[in-house]
Phi, psi and omega in degrees: 000129185280142158281129177282323184188166191225149165231173173225156178193138196030053183075003202247123165274127174260126175265119175277141182234172168289156184275171193293132184287323192217161152332313184293314188281334174285324170287330168297329178292303195294323181296327176288347177285319185299330182272332168297310184282342158303316176309298195291349176284352159323294184296317172308323184288325168302346180245024185297309170315320177295315191286331171293304181315303191302306180288324179301329184277010186069030171286166188220149173258349179309137174275141188308324176302310195284348184269324174298335171276334191260331187072214165303088169301348171283343182268000170224347205238117177249329178234135186239137179242117168289081177288138169064057194279351183056231192259351164118346187306317170294315160322305170281337171308333190288335185285323181288356176252013175106357176306157167268317191219135176238147170227146199241145175222131174205155182280347178267124191295312186302299179323313194271322168301336185277319194295312184296313173310303195296312178305324190289309182320304177282355186050044178294144164280079185220145170241164183218137177234138181260111184180155164297133179305343168285345182255016184303132181306127188301349188278005191255337195295132177086008186262354197255119168281344170226142158240123185265111187205175168127194178077048180074031168263330184300324192282351176259002194254120178258026178202089186291326173302313170290336175291317179292323175289332169307300176311309168311314179291312183297311191302134160297161162305127190085349175275157198258150174251126171239111182254125172238119179233164175295131170290113190308336175300335192285345170299329188280349170241147166314125182282326191256027188250157176274343187248157169283092176253130170284156179273322193094007170284157176273143175291312186280348181201101195218120158221132186230170165233147186199172167222145167095189199222142161309118182317314193291002185240322186200140180233106184265338181074038163206147188304157169306315183302345172273355172262168176305128181288135187226168189240136201218140176223131178292114161269136171268148176321327181285319177306322177291325190287310192275357164288316179291308186303314175311319185276002180090020192264150171267103178282124188236359167197143175226133189229144177233112194243149166265000175282155181240176167234003178194149188287081188312314179232089176281351184260348193297136182291158175304302180308358190236355186283134185091001177275346175222168192272148176262325175215155176230164178228145175220136171235121178226158197222144174274123176318162174261339162230165180303142184283000000 
């Protein structure tokens, strides 16, 4: 597959590609991402002791935007499944928010190993599955009051239709999906600039490959060229909504927010902050009866 053009952001070089053309290519992209996130998990592993102390003290990573949309989880959510759970800090935070049991699913072997180490140290009521989220085991079907995901998750997926079907089958009737993620418009601007400098990318059709990680997110102590190749895709808000609706889910709330969960544009002048949305939230529900 030939690259069409190159761009550089946060010291990482990105090659712009066509979208995955079929299920085999989707799986190839996801496998590369598995290997890349195994690399990234090295950085997470170094923070496990801090994560254990944070959670043991009752800490929670739940974002105020999530809390506003979901209310008091202890009042309605007995079981939550976190898709693309990384090393489990956000997953286990749900227990501190009142959820009775949690399940984490992630494609990265090392992330799941980190999550297991953390939950065992805490004696948490948590289970972990290492697999592509599209292959989340059918034994979990219909078990979740909440499917929880986001924070830089959707860009690693290359089949949102299959993902939405997975969400639908995991939810109990009446169960909810919540997404908090980067707003796709942020990819249209340079992440390391002081101004809102356009990248020239297409909002409507963008897939890219890259190596390495933005320094504002993760430092692994070696050049980007030595990292595994990974693949990301820009999904528009309409893409997300239509995929969920196509799977039979009812989208009940959509928010676009200036707030972020990580400093996506760390150098942006204060006078320009709030001019564009940095994140979005989406709340959807599985109907209680067939429509």
